[in-house]
Structures are given as C-alpha cells and as structure tokens.
Amino acid sequence: AEPVIDFLESQKQNLDAIMITHHHWDHVDGVEDLVKKYKCRVYAYEYDLKRVPAVTDKVSPPHSVEVCGLKFDTETIPGHTLGHICYYLPEHK
C-alpha cells in the first residue's frame, strides 16, 4: 500500500476505487490498508471473493459496472488464473 499512498499524497489525490483483475498477491496485497485509509470501494469477480480482501462490490461478467462515473464492460478471461477478468470502456475503445 505504501507506494500507492506515497504517490496519491504527492499528487494530492484521493482513491475512490480499486478494480481487481485477479487474486494474485501482487494485485491484492495492500488492498486492506488502502481501504482503511481511503474508505474506497473494491471491485472483484465473484469467482474470487474468498481470495480478494475487502471486496465491496462483486463483479459478475459479462455485466457492466459503473466506477467513478465511467461504465465498464466486464469479461472473464481465464488463463492466467481461472478467475481473471478484464474491465473495458467501450465508449473509449
């Protein structure tokens, strides 16, 4: 969490949401600390709910989710992990 916190503070930014693509440690370690500090939302695929900490919003591909005013389409892309998903902004291609 520290590198993210340091960057956000240096840029005078807040953290509104974390969008998790899969459960590996390099994607989820620090999530709980970020949620404690910023009270942000955490989006993760329902398949990985037991492996991703502090999830506030479950993602059920192929449905869309709205995050920070943007509408993301979601798709499962198993391969790297069985619960791997992607978020896509169709209007931004």
mmCIF file with all atom_site columns, C-alpha atoms in Angstrom:
data_model
loop_
_atom_site.group_PDB
_atom_site.id
_atom_site.type_symbol
_atom_site.label_atom_id
_atom_site.label_alt_id
_atom_site.label_comp_id
_atom_site.label_asym_id
_atom_site.label_entity_id
_atom_site.label_seq_id
_atom_site.pdbx_PDB_ins_code
_atom_site.Cartn_x
_atom_site.Cartn_y
_atom_site.Cartn_z
_atom_site.occupancy
_atom_site.B_iso_or_equiv
_atom_site.pdbx_formal_charge
_atom_site.auth_seq_id
_atom_site.auth_comp_id
_atom_site.auth_asym_id
_atom_site.auth_atom_id
_atom_site.pdbx_PDB_model_num
ATOM 1  C CA . ALA A 1 1  ? 0.000   0.000   0.000   1.00 0.00 ? 1  ALA A CA 1
ATOM 2  C CA . GLU A 1 2  ? 2.852   2.401   0.781   1.00 0.00 ? 2  GLU A CA 1
ATOM 3  C CA . PRO A 1 3  ? 3.911   3.168   -2.829  1.00 0.00 ? 3  PRO A CA 1
ATOM 4  C CA . VAL A 1 4  ? 0.279   3.898   -3.751  1.00 0.00 ? 4  VAL A CA 1
ATOM 5  C CA . ILE A 1 5  ? -0.255  6.078   -0.685  1.00 0.00 ? 5  ILE A CA 1
ATOM 6  C CA . ASP A 1 6  ? 3.020   7.947   -1.316  1.00 0.00 ? 6  ASP A CA 1
ATOM 7  C CA . PHE A 1 7  ? 2.035   8.601   -4.944  1.00 0.00 ? 7  PHE A CA 1
ATOM 8  C CA . LEU A 1 8  ? -1.505  9.726   -4.107  1.00 0.00 ? 8  LEU A CA 1
ATOM 9  C CA . GLU A 1 9  ? -0.270  12.074  -1.394  1.00 0.00 ? 9  GLU A CA 1
ATOM 10 C CA . SER A 1 10 ? 2.460   13.535  -3.622  1.00 0.00 ? 10 SER A CA 1
ATOM 11 C CA . GLN A 1 11 ? -0.189  14.238  -6.282  1.00 0.00 ? 11 GLN A CA 1
ATOM 12 C CA . LYS A 1 12 ? -2.760  15.473  -3.731  1.00 0.00 ? 12 LYS A CA 1
ATOM 13 C CA . GLN A 1 13 ? -5.203  12.815  -4.941  1.00 0.00 ? 13 GLN A CA 1
ATOM 14 C CA . ASN A 1 14 ? -7.743  10.557  -3.250  1.00 0.00 ? 14 ASN A CA 1
ATOM 15 C CA . LEU A 1 15 ? -8.521  6.916   -4.001  1.00 0.00 ? 15 LEU A CA 1
ATOM 16 C CA . ASP A 1 16 ? -12.154 6.207   -4.883  1.00 0.00 ? 16 ASP A CA 1
ATOM 17 C CA . ALA A 1 17 ? -11.991 2.631   -6.167  1.00 0.00 ? 17 ALA A CA 1
ATOM 18 C CA . ILE A 1 18 ? -9.774  -0.382  -6.691  1.00 0.00 ? 18 ILE A CA 1
ATOM 19 C CA . MET A 1 19 ? -10.632 -2.667  -9.592  1.00 0.00 ? 19 MET A CA 1
ATOM 20 C CA . ILE A 1 20 ? -9.141  -6.122  -9.085  1.00 0.00 ? 20 ILE A CA 1
ATOM 21 C CA . THR A 1 21 ? -8.495  -8.290  -12.153 1.00 0.00 ? 21 THR A CA 1
ATOM 22 C CA . HIS A 1 22 ? -7.348  -11.440 -10.311 1.00 0.00 ? 22 HIS A CA 1
ATOM 23 C CA . HIS A 1 23 ? -6.355  -12.717 -6.883  1.00 0.00 ? 23 HIS A CA 1
ATOM 24 C CA . HIS A 1 24 ? -2.542  -12.910 -7.089  1.00 0.00 ? 24 HIS A CA 1
ATOM 25 C CA . TRP A 1 25 ? -0.648  -11.301 -4.204  1.00 0.00 ? 25 TRP A CA 1
ATOM 26 C CA . ASP A 1 26 ? 0.902   -8.579  -6.360  1.00 0.00 ? 26 ASP A CA 1
ATOM 27 C CA . HIS A 1 27 ? -2.622  -7.377  -7.165  1.00 0.00 ? 27 HIS A CA 1
ATOM 28 C CA . VAL A 1 28 ? -4.264  -7.678  -3.744  1.00 0.00 ? 28 VAL A CA 1
ATOM 29 C CA . ASP A 1 29 ? -1.609  -7.179  -1.049  1.00 0.00 ? 29 ASP A CA 1
ATOM 30 C CA . GLY A 1 30 ? -2.166  -3.745  0.395   1.00 0.00 ? 30 GLY A CA 1
ATOM 31 C CA . VAL A 1 31 ? -5.836  -3.545  -0.558  1.00 0.00 ? 31 VAL A CA 1
ATOM 32 C CA . GLU A 1 32 ? -6.991  -3.715  3.064   1.00 0.00 ? 32 GLU A CA 1
ATOM 33 C CA . ASP A 1 33 ? -4.630  -0.907  4.101   1.00 0.00 ? 33 ASP A CA 1
ATOM 34 C CA . LEU A 1 34 ? -5.801  1.258   1.203   1.00 0.00 ? 34 LEU A CA 1
ATOM 35 C CA . VAL A 1 35 ? -9.450  0.660   2.113   1.00 0.00 ? 35 VAL A CA 1
ATOM 36 C CA . LYS A 1 36 ? -8.764  1.585   5.748   1.00 0.00 ? 36 LYS A CA 1
ATOM 37 C CA . LYS A 1 37 ? -7.063  4.826   4.741   1.00 0.00 ? 37 LYS A CA 1
ATOM 38 C CA . TYR A 1 38 ? -9.289  5.947   1.857   1.00 0.00 ? 38 TYR A CA 1
ATOM 39 C CA . LYS A 1 39 ? -12.622 4.185   2.510   1.00 0.00 ? 39 LYS A CA 1
ATOM 40 C CA . CYS A 1 40 ? -12.635 3.272   -1.180  1.00 0.00 ? 40 CYS A CA 1
ATOM 41 C CA . ARG A 1 41 ? -14.691 0.656   -2.994  1.00 0.00 ? 41 ARG A CA 1
ATOM 42 C CA . VAL A 1 42 ? -13.124 -2.624  -4.131  1.00 0.00 ? 42 VAL A CA 1
ATOM 43 C CA . TYR A 1 43 ? -14.452 -4.372  -7.233  1.00 0.00 ? 43 TYR A CA 1
ATOM 44 C CA . ALA A 1 44 ? -13.640 -8.046  -7.822  1.00 0.00 ? 44 ALA A CA 1
ATOM 45 C CA . TYR A 1 45 ? -15.021 -11.006 -9.757  1.00 0.00 ? 45 TYR A CA 1
ATOM 46 C CA . GLU A 1 46 ? -17.472 -13.052 -7.719  1.00 0.00 ? 46 GLU A CA 1
ATOM 47 C CA . TYR A 1 47 ? -15.379 -16.158 -8.502  1.00 0.00 ? 47 TYR A CA 1
ATOM 48 C CA . ASP A 1 48 ? -12.521 -14.760 -6.386  1.00 0.00 ? 48 ASP A CA 1
ATOM 49 C CA . LEU A 1 49 ? -14.451 -13.266 -3.464  1.00 0.00 ? 49 LEU A CA 1
ATOM 50 C CA . LYS A 1 50 ? -12.792 -15.613 -0.960  1.00 0.00 ? 50 LYS A CA 1
ATOM 51 C CA . ARG A 1 51 ? -9.318  -14.753 -2.282  1.00 0.00 ? 51 ARG A CA 1
ATOM 52 C CA . VAL A 1 52 ? -9.568  -10.976 -2.553  1.00 0.00 ? 52 VAL A CA 1
ATOM 53 C CA . PRO A 1 53 ? -9.688  -8.949  0.686   1.00 0.00 ? 53 PRO A CA 1
ATOM 54 C CA . ALA A 1 54 ? -12.128 -6.143  1.481   1.00 0.00 ? 54 ALA A CA 1
ATOM 55 C CA . VAL A 1 55 ? -14.362 -6.528  -1.589  1.00 0.00 ? 55 VAL A CA 1
ATOM 56 C CA . THR A 1 56 ? -17.298 -4.115  -1.504  1.00 0.00 ? 56 THR A CA 1
ATOM 57 C CA . ASP A 1 57 ? -18.727 -4.807  -4.970  1.00 0.00 ? 57 ASP A CA 1
ATOM 58 C CA . LYS A 1 58 ? -18.834 -8.175  -6.687  1.00 0.00 ? 58 LYS A CA 1
ATOM 59 C CA . VAL A 1 59 ? -18.465 -8.200  -10.453 1.00 0.00 ? 59 VAL A CA 1
ATOM 60 C CA . SER A 1 60 ? -20.458 -10.742 -12.455 1.00 0.00 ? 60 SER A CA 1
ATOM 61 C CA . PRO A 1 61 ? -19.229 -10.788 -16.066 1.00 0.00 ? 61 PRO A CA 1
ATOM 62 C CA . PRO A 1 62 ? -20.480 -10.107 -18.677 1.00 0.00 ? 62 PRO A CA 1
ATOM 63 C CA . HIS A 1 63 ? -22.376 -7.366  -16.858 1.00 0.00 ? 63 HIS A CA 1
ATOM 64 C CA . SER A 1 64 ? -21.279 -3.739  -16.725 1.00 0.00 ? 64 SER A CA 1
ATOM 65 C CA . VAL A 1 65 ? -20.174 -1.851  -13.638 1.00 0.00 ? 65 VAL A CA 1
ATOM 66 C CA . GLU A 1 66 ? -20.084 1.889   -13.092 1.00 0.00 ? 66 GLU A CA 1
ATOM 67 C CA . VAL A 1 67 ? -16.953 3.106   -11.347 1.00 0.00 ? 67 VAL A CA 1
ATOM 68 C CA . CYS A 1 68 ? -16.198 6.785   -10.764 1.00 0.00 ? 68 CYS A CA 1
ATOM 69 C CA . GLY A 1 69 ? -18.823 7.790   -13.320 1.00 0.00 ? 69 GLY A CA 1
ATOM 70 C CA . LEU A 1 70 ? -17.479 5.502   -16.057 1.00 0.00 ? 70 LEU A CA 1
ATOM 71 C CA . LYS A 1 71 ? -19.312 2.438   -17.370 1.00 0.00 ? 71 LYS A CA 1
ATOM 72 C CA . PHE A 1 72 ? -17.022 -0.579  -17.711 1.00 0.00 ? 72 PHE A CA 1
ATOM 73 C CA . ASP A 1 73 ? -17.977 -3.761  -19.532 1.00 0.00 ? 73 ASP A CA 1
ATOM 74 C CA . THR A 1 74 ? -16.523 -6.874  -17.911 1.00 0.00 ? 74 THR A CA 1
ATOM 75 C CA . GLU A 1 75 ? -15.434 -10.185 -19.373 1.00 0.00 ? 75 GLU A CA 1
ATOM 76 C CA . THR A 1 76 ? -13.900 -13.318 -17.970 1.00 0.00 ? 76 THR A CA 1
ATOM 77 C CA . ILE A 1 77 ? -10.500 -14.095 -19.449 1.00 0.00 ? 77 ILE A CA 1
ATOM 78 C CA . PRO A 1 78 ? -9.414  -17.307 -17.732 1.00 0.00 ? 78 PRO A CA 1
ATOM 79 C CA . GLY A 1 79 ? -5.902  -18.398 -18.473 1.00 0.00 ? 79 GLY A CA 1
ATOM 80 C CA . HIS A 1 80 ? -3.564  -16.521 -16.173 1.00 0.00 ? 80 HIS A CA 1
ATOM 81 C CA . THR A 1 81 ? -5.994  -17.548 -13.396 1.00 0.00 ? 81 THR A CA 1
ATOM 82 C CA . LEU A 1 82 ? -9.429  -19.156 -13.605 1.00 0.00 ? 82 LEU A CA 1
ATOM 83 C CA . GLY A 1 83 ? -10.922 -16.054 -12.015 1.00 0.00 ? 83 GLY A CA 1
ATOM 84 C CA . HIS A 1 84 ? -9.209  -13.487 -14.238 1.00 0.00 ? 84 HIS A CA 1
ATOM 85 C CA . ILE A 1 85 ? -11.424 -10.707 -15.610 1.00 0.00 ? 85 ILE A CA 1
ATOM 86 C CA . CYS A 1 86 ? -10.939 -7.549  -17.597 1.00 0.00 ? 86 CYS A CA 1
ATOM 87 C CA . TYR A 1 87 ? -12.626 -4.168  -17.472 1.00 0.00 ? 87 TYR A CA 1
ATOM 88 C CA . TYR A 1 88 ? -13.244 -2.384  -20.759 1.00 0.00 ? 88 TYR A CA 1
ATOM 89 C CA . LEU A 1 89 ? -14.516 1.104   -21.567 1.00 0.00 ? 89 LEU A CA 1
ATOM 90 C CA . PRO A 1 90 ? -16.408 0.604   -24.843 1.00 0.00 ? 90 PRO A CA 1
ATOM 91 C CA . GLU A 1 91 ? -17.037 4.286   -25.397 1.00 0.00 ? 91 GLU A CA 1
ATOM 92 C CA . HIS A 1 92 ? -13.278 4.962   -25.157 1.00 0.00 ? 92 HIS A CA 1
ATOM 93 C CA . LYS A 1 93 ? -12.285 1.928   -27.243 1.00 0.00 ? 93 LYS A CA 1
#
